[in-house]
Tab-separated table of C-alpha atoms in Angstrom:
chain	number	residue	atom	x	y	z
A	240	MET	CA	-23.044	34.448	-18.100
A	241	ALA	CA	-19.980	35.585	-16.188
A	242	SER	CA	-18.454	32.912	-13.939
A	243	VAL	CA	-19.460	33.027	-10.300
A	244	THR	CA	-16.671	34.150	-7.982
A	245	ILE	CA	-15.969	33.899	-4.289
A	246	TYR	CA	-17.023	37.559	-4.027
A	247	ASP	CA	-20.511	36.661	-5.299
A	248	VAL	CA	-20.840	33.876	-2.726
A	249	ALA	CA	-19.726	36.199	0.079
A	250	ALA	CA	-22.260	38.828	-0.983
A	251	ARG	CA	-25.118	36.291	-1.216
A	252	ALA	CA	-24.285	34.765	2.193
A	253	GLY	CA	-23.610	38.138	3.830
A	254	VAL	CA	-20.182	37.070	5.109
A	255	SER	CA	-16.572	38.010	4.460
A	256	ILE	CA	-14.483	36.581	1.639
A	257	LYS	CA	-12.203	35.046	4.267
A	258	THR	CA	-15.128	33.128	5.752
A	259	VAL	CA	-16.083	31.735	2.329
A	260	SER	CA	-12.478	30.703	1.768
A	261	ARG	CA	-12.325	28.897	5.107
A	262	VAL	CA	-15.539	27.011	4.343
A	263	MET	CA	-14.424	26.017	0.842
A	264	ASN	CA	-11.055	24.857	2.141
A	265	LYS	CA	-12.831	22.829	4.847
A	266	GLU	CA	-10.891	24.515	7.602
A	267	PRO	CA	-11.915	23.989	11.240
A	268	ASN	CA	-13.388	26.520	13.664
A	269	VAL	CA	-16.256	27.609	11.420
A	270	ARG	CA	-19.661	27.597	13.097
A	271	PRO	CA	-22.014	24.997	11.559
A	272	ALA	CA	-24.703	27.614	10.906
A	273	MET	CA	-22.191	29.844	9.110
A	274	ARG	CA	-20.864	26.901	7.090
A	275	ASP	CA	-24.391	25.931	6.027
A	276	ARG	CA	-25.135	29.497	4.996
A	277	VAL	CA	-22.057	29.726	2.797
A	278	LEU	CA	-22.653	26.318	1.209
A	279	GLU	CA	-26.282	27.180	0.533
A	280	ALA	CA	-25.274	30.433	-1.171
A	281	ALA	CA	-22.636	28.594	-3.214
A	282	GLY	CA	-25.209	26.016	-4.288
A	283	GLU	CA	-27.763	28.644	-5.298
A	284	LEU	CA	-25.160	30.448	-7.430
A	285	GLY	CA	-23.622	27.258	-8.859
A	286	TYR	CA	-20.218	28.183	-7.479
A	287	SER	CA	-17.374	25.659	-7.677
A	288	PRO	CA	-13.949	26.522	-6.212
A	289	ASN	CA	-11.136	26.648	-8.746
A	290	LEU	CA	-8.062	24.624	-7.788
A	291	SER	CA	-5.635	27.063	-9.383
A	292	ALA	CA	-7.268	30.026	-7.695
A	293	ARG	CA	-7.131	28.272	-4.346
A	294	SER	CA	-3.440	27.555	-4.870
A	295	LEU	CA	-2.679	31.157	-5.765
A	296	ALA	CA	-4.573	32.396	-2.738
A	297	GLY	CA	-2.258	30.614	-0.315
A	298	SER	CA	0.751	28.389	0.013
A	299	ARG	CA	-1.110	25.123	-0.575
A	300	SER	CA	-1.544	23.371	-3.914
A	301	PHE	CA	-4.349	21.063	-2.674
A	302	VAL	CA	-2.621	18.162	-4.420
A	303	ILE	CA	-1.360	14.957	-2.808
A	304	ALA	CA	0.838	12.766	-5.017
A	305	VAL	CA	1.377	9.013	-4.821
A	306	PHE	CA	4.689	7.702	-6.161
A	307	VAL	CA	4.257	4.294	-7.826
A	308	ASP	CA	7.032	2.081	-9.176
A	309	ALA	CA	7.245	2.529	-12.951
A	310	ALA	CA	9.102	-0.768	-13.345
A	311	LEU	CA	5.715	-2.440	-13.127
A	312	THR	CA	4.372	-1.924	-16.639
A	313	ILE	CA	0.739	-1.176	-17.455
A	314	ASP	CA	0.203	-4.797	-18.477
A	315	HIS	CA	1.726	-5.955	-15.204
A	316	TRP	CA	-0.501	-3.660	-13.168
A	317	GLN	CA	-3.565	-4.944	-14.997
A	318	SER	CA	-2.782	-8.628	-14.774
A	319	GLU	CA	-0.688	-9.191	-11.656
A	320	ARG	CA	-0.371	-8.060	-8.037
A	321	GLY	CA	-0.098	-4.364	-8.863
A	322	ALA	CA	-3.692	-3.908	-9.982
A	323	ASP	CA	-5.208	-4.742	-6.625
A	324	TYR	CA	-2.442	-3.025	-4.624
A	325	LEU	CA	-2.695	0.224	-6.590
A	326	SER	CA	-6.492	0.267	-6.507
A	327	ARG	CA	-6.479	-0.112	-2.711
A	328	ILE	CA	-3.825	2.603	-2.337
A	329	GLN	CA	-5.964	4.919	-4.482
A	330	LEU	CA	-9.181	4.055	-2.655
A	331	GLY	CA	-7.896	4.823	0.810
A	332	ALA	CA	-6.165	8.078	-0.129
A	333	THR	CA	-8.865	9.312	-2.536
A	334	LEU	CA	-11.643	9.161	0.058
A	335	VAL	CA	-9.589	11.236	2.507
A	336	CYS	CA	-8.539	13.740	-0.161
A	337	ARG	CA	-12.082	14.185	-1.425
A	338	ASP	CA	-13.409	14.943	2.043
A	339	ALA	CA	-10.632	17.499	2.583
A	340	GLY	CA	-11.025	19.199	-0.817
A	341	TYR	CA	-7.781	17.755	-2.183
A	342	HIS	CA	-6.881	16.083	-5.465
A	343	LEU	CA	-4.915	12.815	-5.628
A	344	LEU	CA	-2.322	12.398	-8.375
A	345	ILE	CA	-0.584	9.122	-9.297
A	346	GLU	CA	2.992	9.534	-10.559
A	347	LEU	CA	5.109	6.714	-12.004
A	348	ILE	CA	8.682	6.761	-10.693
A	349	ASP	CA	11.522	4.873	-12.369
A	350	ASN	CA	13.306	3.946	-9.153
A	351	ASP	CA	16.143	2.170	-10.969
A	352	GLY	CA	16.549	4.771	-13.726
A	353	PRO	CA	19.616	7.007	-14.039
A	354	ASN	CA	17.465	10.156	-14.064
A	355	VAL	CA	15.322	9.470	-11.020
A	356	ARG	CA	16.638	12.543	-9.157
A	357	GLN	CA	15.983	14.866	-12.107
A	358	ASP	CA	12.542	13.361	-12.749
A	359	VAL	CA	11.406	13.741	-9.134
A	360	ALA	CA	12.812	17.274	-8.878
A	361	ALA	CA	11.045	18.314	-12.108
A	362	PHE	CA	7.755	16.854	-10.880
A	363	LEU	CA	7.956	18.690	-7.564
A	364	ALA	CA	8.848	21.978	-9.257
A	365	ALA	CA	5.962	21.710	-11.716
A	366	LEU	CA	3.157	20.469	-9.436
A	367	LYS	CA	4.305	21.636	-5.985
A	368	PRO	CA	2.241	18.979	-4.163
A	369	ASP	CA	1.390	19.537	-0.522
A	370	GLY	CA	2.697	16.066	0.208
A	371	VAL	CA	3.762	12.763	-1.325
A	372	ILE	CA	2.752	9.219	-0.396
A	373	LEU	CA	5.681	6.900	-1.128
A	374	THR	CA	4.918	3.264	-1.949
A	375	PRO	CA	7.615	0.560	-2.170
A	376	PRO	CA	10.311	0.698	-3.368
A	377	SER	CA	10.222	4.542	-3.454
A	378	SER	CA	9.680	4.502	0.307
A	379	ASP	CA	13.252	3.201	0.723
A	380	ASN	CA	14.907	4.913	-2.265
A	381	PRO	CA	17.673	7.245	-0.961
A	382	ALA	CA	17.630	9.334	-4.158
A	383	VAL	CA	13.877	9.988	-3.921
A	384	LEU	CA	14.053	10.781	-0.206
A	385	GLU	CA	16.986	13.138	-0.768
A	386	ILE	CA	15.155	15.194	-3.408
A	387	LEU	CA	11.997	15.396	-1.295
A	388	ASP	CA	14.019	16.570	1.693
A	389	LYS	CA	15.828	19.203	-0.395
A	390	ALA	CA	12.517	20.487	-1.746
A	391	ARG	CA	11.056	20.446	1.779
A	392	THR	CA	8.101	18.474	0.482
A	393	PRO	CA	6.399	16.458	3.237
A	394	TYR	CA	6.083	12.744	2.592
A	395	VAL	CA	4.826	9.593	4.256
A	396	ARG	CA	6.475	6.241	3.559
A	397	VAL	CA	4.022	3.360	3.178
A	398	GLY	CA	5.476	-0.058	3.957
A	399	PRO	CA	9.184	0.853	4.028
A	400	GLU	CA	11.840	-1.713	4.847
A	401	ARG	CA	13.901	0.649	6.996
A	402	ALA	CA	12.629	2.632	9.973
A	403	GLU	CA	15.151	5.433	9.706
A	404	GLY	CA	14.212	8.594	7.836
A	405	LEU	CA	12.854	12.067	8.425
A	406	GLY	CA	9.390	11.346	7.110
A	407	PRO	CA	6.610	9.464	8.906
A	408	ARG	CA	5.991	5.849	8.008
A	409	VAL	CA	2.794	3.791	7.949
A	410	HIS	CA	3.366	0.068	7.867
A	411	MET	CA	2.425	-3.390	9.084
A	412	ASP	CA	4.651	-6.023	10.666
A	413	ASP	CA	5.420	-8.317	7.709
A	414	VAL	CA	7.781	-10.406	9.833
A	415	ALA	CA	5.104	-11.122	12.448
A	416	ALA	CA	2.448	-11.808	9.803
A	417	ALA	CA	4.600	-14.358	7.970
A	418	ARG	CA	5.626	-15.908	11.272
A	419	GLU	CA	1.988	-16.372	12.321
A	420	MET	CA	0.994	-17.889	8.972
A	421	THR	CA	3.881	-20.363	9.174
A	422	GLN	CA	2.872	-21.197	12.744
A	423	HIS	CA	-0.700	-21.798	11.524
A	424	LEU	CA	0.571	-24.359	9.012
A	425	ALA	CA	2.683	-25.999	11.721
A	426	ASP	CA	-0.349	-26.081	14.048
A	427	LEU	CA	-2.207	-28.045	11.358
A	428	GLY	CA	0.535	-30.657	11.591
A	429	HIS	CA	2.791	-29.668	8.678
A	430	GLU	CA	6.504	-30.211	9.239
A	431	ARG	CA	7.702	-29.837	5.649
A	432	ILE	CA	6.757	-26.260	4.694
A	433	GLY	CA	8.140	-24.643	1.555
A	434	PHE	CA	8.341	-20.885	1.046
A	435	ILE	CA	8.381	-18.715	-2.101
A	436	VAL	CA	10.044	-15.308	-1.679
A	437	GLY	CA	8.691	-12.234	-3.488
A	438	GLU	CA	10.338	-9.594	-5.697
A	439	PRO	CA	13.824	-8.916	-4.255
A	440	ARG	CA	13.576	-5.118	-4.670
A	441	TYR	CA	10.754	-4.937	-2.125
A	442	GLY	CA	11.633	-4.866	1.554
A	443	ALA	CA	8.481	-6.825	2.418
A	444	SER	CA	9.844	-9.846	0.534
A	445	GLN	CA	12.788	-10.344	2.862
A	446	ALA	CA	10.708	-9.454	5.928
A	447	ARG	CA	8.224	-12.224	5.110
A	448	ARG	CA	11.066	-14.679	4.479
A	449	GLN	CA	12.493	-13.740	7.883
A	450	GLY	CA	9.144	-14.406	9.578
A	451	TYR	CA	8.902	-17.826	7.916
A	452	LEU	CA	12.420	-18.791	9.053
A	453	GLN	CA	11.751	-17.548	12.598
A	454	ALA	CA	8.639	-19.723	12.887
A	455	MET	CA	10.400	-22.782	11.494
A	456	GLU	CA	13.250	-22.344	13.968
A	457	ALA	CA	10.883	-21.740	16.894
A	458	ARG	CA	9.053	-25.007	16.114
A	459	ASP	CA	12.355	-26.817	15.595
A	460	LEU	CA	11.333	-27.671	12.018
A	461	PRO	CA	13.994	-28.221	9.362
A	462	VAL	CA	14.322	-26.034	6.277
A	463	ALA	CA	15.696	-28.450	3.716
A	464	GLU	CA	17.764	-27.338	0.762
A	465	GLY	CA	15.514	-26.161	-2.037
A	466	TRP	CA	12.479	-25.474	0.160
A	467	VAL	CA	12.976	-21.680	-0.075
A	468	ARG	CA	12.462	-20.530	-3.680
A	469	GLN	CA	12.883	-17.092	-5.276
A	470	GLY	CA	9.798	-15.683	-7.001
A	471	ASP	CA	8.871	-12.178	-8.176
A	472	PHE	CA	5.253	-11.749	-6.999
A	473	THR	CA	3.811	-13.006	-10.329
A	474	PHE	CA	1.517	-15.983	-10.969
A	475	GLN	CA	4.079	-17.415	-13.400
A	476	SER	CA	6.880	-17.388	-10.841
A	477	GLY	CA	4.612	-19.113	-8.316
A	478	LEU	CA	3.768	-21.759	-10.912
A	479	GLU	CA	7.416	-22.388	-11.778
A	480	GLN	CA	8.714	-22.443	-8.213
A	481	ALA	CA	5.898	-24.722	-7.050
A	482	LYS	CA	6.817	-27.180	-9.824
A	483	ALA	CA	10.406	-27.117	-8.529
A	484	LEU	CA	9.177	-27.847	-5.001
A	485	LEU	CA	7.003	-30.709	-6.226
A	486	ALA	CA	9.989	-32.219	-8.023
A	487	LEU	CA	12.048	-32.536	-4.821
A	488	PRO	CA	12.679	-36.072	-3.515
A	489	GLU	CA	11.053	-35.017	-0.250
A	490	ARG	CA	8.508	-32.435	-1.294
A	491	PRO	CA	6.765	-30.103	1.180
A	492	THR	CA	3.267	-30.884	2.412
A	493	ALA	CA	2.520	-27.133	2.521
A	494	ILE	CA	3.673	-24.126	0.501
A	495	PHE	CA	3.559	-20.559	1.823
A	496	ALA	CA	3.883	-17.996	-0.981
A	497	SER	CA	4.605	-14.397	-0.010
A	498	ASN	CA	1.739	-13.028	-2.096
A	499	ASP	CA	-1.587	-14.299	-3.419
A	500	ASP	CA	-0.695	-14.359	-7.115
A	501	MET	CA	2.225	-16.697	-6.485
A	502	ALA	CA	0.009	-18.825	-4.216
A	503	LEU	CA	-2.518	-19.175	-7.041
A	504	GLY	CA	0.342	-20.252	-9.296
A	505	CYS	CA	1.135	-22.944	-6.701
A	506	ILE	CA	-2.459	-24.225	-6.779
A	507	ALA	CA	-2.261	-24.421	-10.574
A	508	ALA	CA	1.031	-26.344	-10.437
A	509	ILE	CA	-0.405	-28.796	-7.916
A	510	ALA	CA	-3.428	-29.413	-10.158
A	511	GLU	CA	-1.202	-29.922	-13.219
A	512	ALA	CA	0.706	-32.557	-11.261
A	513	GLY	CA	-2.527	-34.449	-10.641
A	514	LEU	CA	-2.579	-33.551	-6.957
A	515	MET	CA	-5.168	-31.818	-4.791
A	516	THR	CA	-5.150	-28.633	-2.713
A	517	PRO	CA	-5.350	-29.051	0.253
A	518	GLY	CA	-5.791	-32.847	0.208
A	519	ASP	CA	-2.211	-33.476	-0.906
A	520	ILE	CA	-0.541	-30.078	-0.418
A	521	SER	CA	-1.803	-27.033	1.483
A	522	VAL	CA	-1.199	-23.530	0.075
A	523	ALA	CA	-1.203	-20.153	1.846
A	524	GLY	CA	-0.740	-16.667	0.403
A	525	PHE	CA	-0.329	-13.071	1.498
A	526	ASP	CA	-2.376	-9.905	0.676
A	527	ASP	CA	-6.038	-11.032	0.665
A	528	SER	CA	-6.511	-9.839	-2.906
A	529	PRO	CA	-9.908	-10.357	-4.612
A	530	SER	CA	-8.480	-13.368	-6.465
A	531	SER	CA	-7.893	-15.122	-3.140
A	532	ARG	CA	-11.660	-15.268	-2.608
A	533	PHE	CA	-12.489	-16.289	-6.177
A	534	SER	CA	-9.999	-19.147	-6.453
A	535	ARG	CA	-10.964	-22.787	-6.015
A	536	PRO	CA	-10.287	-23.629	-3.291
A	537	GLN	CA	-10.502	-20.215	-1.683
A	538	LEU	CA	-7.097	-19.128	-0.447
A	539	THR	CA	-5.901	-18.942	3.145
A	540	THR	CA	-3.963	-15.690	3.321
A	541	VAL	CA	-2.828	-12.648	5.317
A	542	ARG	CA	-4.943	-9.531	4.996
A	543	GLN	CA	-2.774	-6.424	4.918
A	544	PRO	CA	-4.576	-3.086	5.402
A	545	VAL	CA	-3.356	-1.328	2.242
A	546	ALA	CA	-6.313	1.064	1.899
A	547	GLU	CA	-6.149	1.909	5.595
A	548	MET	CA	-2.417	2.640	5.356
A	549	SER	CA	-2.846	5.041	2.434
A	550	SER	CA	-5.782	6.677	4.225
A	551	VAL	CA	-3.642	7.343	7.304
A	552	ALA	CA	-0.810	8.631	5.090
A	553	ALA	CA	-3.118	11.103	3.346
A	554	LYS	CA	-4.536	12.327	6.675
A	555	LEU	CA	-1.037	12.945	8.024
A	556	LEU	CA	-0.014	14.975	4.965
A	557	ILE	CA	-3.202	17.053	4.853
A	558	ALA	CA	-2.987	17.805	8.580
A	559	GLN	CA	0.605	18.972	8.148
A	560	ALA	CA	-0.348	21.143	5.162
A	561	LYS	CA	-3.092	22.820	7.181
A	562	SER	CA	-0.872	23.468	10.186
A	563	ASN	CA	2.147	24.347	8.021
A	564	ASP	CA	4.352	22.837	10.728
A	565	PRO	CA	6.258	19.556	10.588
A	566	PRO	CA	5.558	17.038	13.379
A	567	GLU	CA	7.834	17.252	16.409
A	568	ARG	CA	9.110	13.741	15.766
A	569	PRO	CA	8.662	11.284	12.862
A	570	VAL	CA	5.311	9.510	13.082
A	571	ASP	CA	5.384	5.715	13.111
A	572	GLU	CA	1.962	4.151	12.533
A	573	LEU	CA	1.845	0.356	12.882
A	574	MET	CA	-1.305	-1.086	11.293
A	575	PRO	CA	-2.812	-4.482	12.219
A	576	PHE	CA	-2.857	-7.514	9.942
A	577	GLU	CA	-5.246	-10.475	10.034
A	578	LEU	CA	-4.927	-14.156	9.153
A	579	ILE	CA	-7.795	-15.237	6.901
A	580	HIS	CA	-8.488	-18.966	7.192
A	581	ARG	CA	-10.058	-20.460	4.078
A	582	ALA	CA	-10.185	-23.809	2.297
A	583	SER	CA	-6.663	-24.068	0.811
A	584	THR	CA	-5.058	-25.263	4.056
A	585	ALA	CA	-5.732	-28.445	6.001
A	586	PRO	CA	-3.788	-31.059	7.992
A	587	PRO	CA	-1.228	-32.963	5.918
A	588	PRO	CA	-2.137	-36.321	4.390
A	589	ARG	CA	-1.349	-39.357	6.527
């Protein structure tokens, strides 16, 4: 049987080819009755729009790309922070793309590689995406931004460190979130609060460190030498840095790790030392990953709206592709965070 074409659907529905195209591309300003008629005819004929044909018919590719840091290996994505972060990025953007008739494509970007410009340029030339969602650290990479600007490919930066840039950004206030979590620990009565910084290449790491220091200064609490430790967002780094904190002559009564995996490493280190969480030392994390709810005790943490941020980013790109006009000024979407109080934090021991 010959494949069903848009001409067949138009003939069955008794409408123009342009009307069928507008319905299939989910464009606005189509009367509901007309849309139902076209969809019914398409269903009766078993018609499915072809992505390549749709691309050839207009200037859109119906593809949204997400740039993900290739420095995080497959094993790292599966076992550490990346798995949950990437799955939430995909979830939020995929739902929006599906509703709009778009396809979502994940592309690994070697942000520190010598050929990052050539790799990004080759990708854009081959796929011609209608837009790109940039996740850290691509969202702050000057080389990536330069190539996207030269190619005139719209992009949205998710969670960038810097505000400047031609493209819109969707982000949360990491400084404020870390400040509020530190204040929560101080409100419980903790005066000796240690902090574990995340991967240095990510702007959020330093933003969360800044929030911690701001809260400590505002409460007039000291930050003793050795209380701020450098991690890399992995469970192992949280384990090692927590052991270093526990070995201090005057150890903290609470540890705030700038992501959940490192916080879980802290809980493990405390248990290995024969101590209790939170009876001896309270622990707080950041992300609200699934592991934060499955740990024992369940982890007090900051919930960041990753899926919501990628959803907003995809909506911005698809809207721009439909209008074919850039926004008058860069969009800046600030998303809310939430402190999640669970069992890993309590007042310090007497």
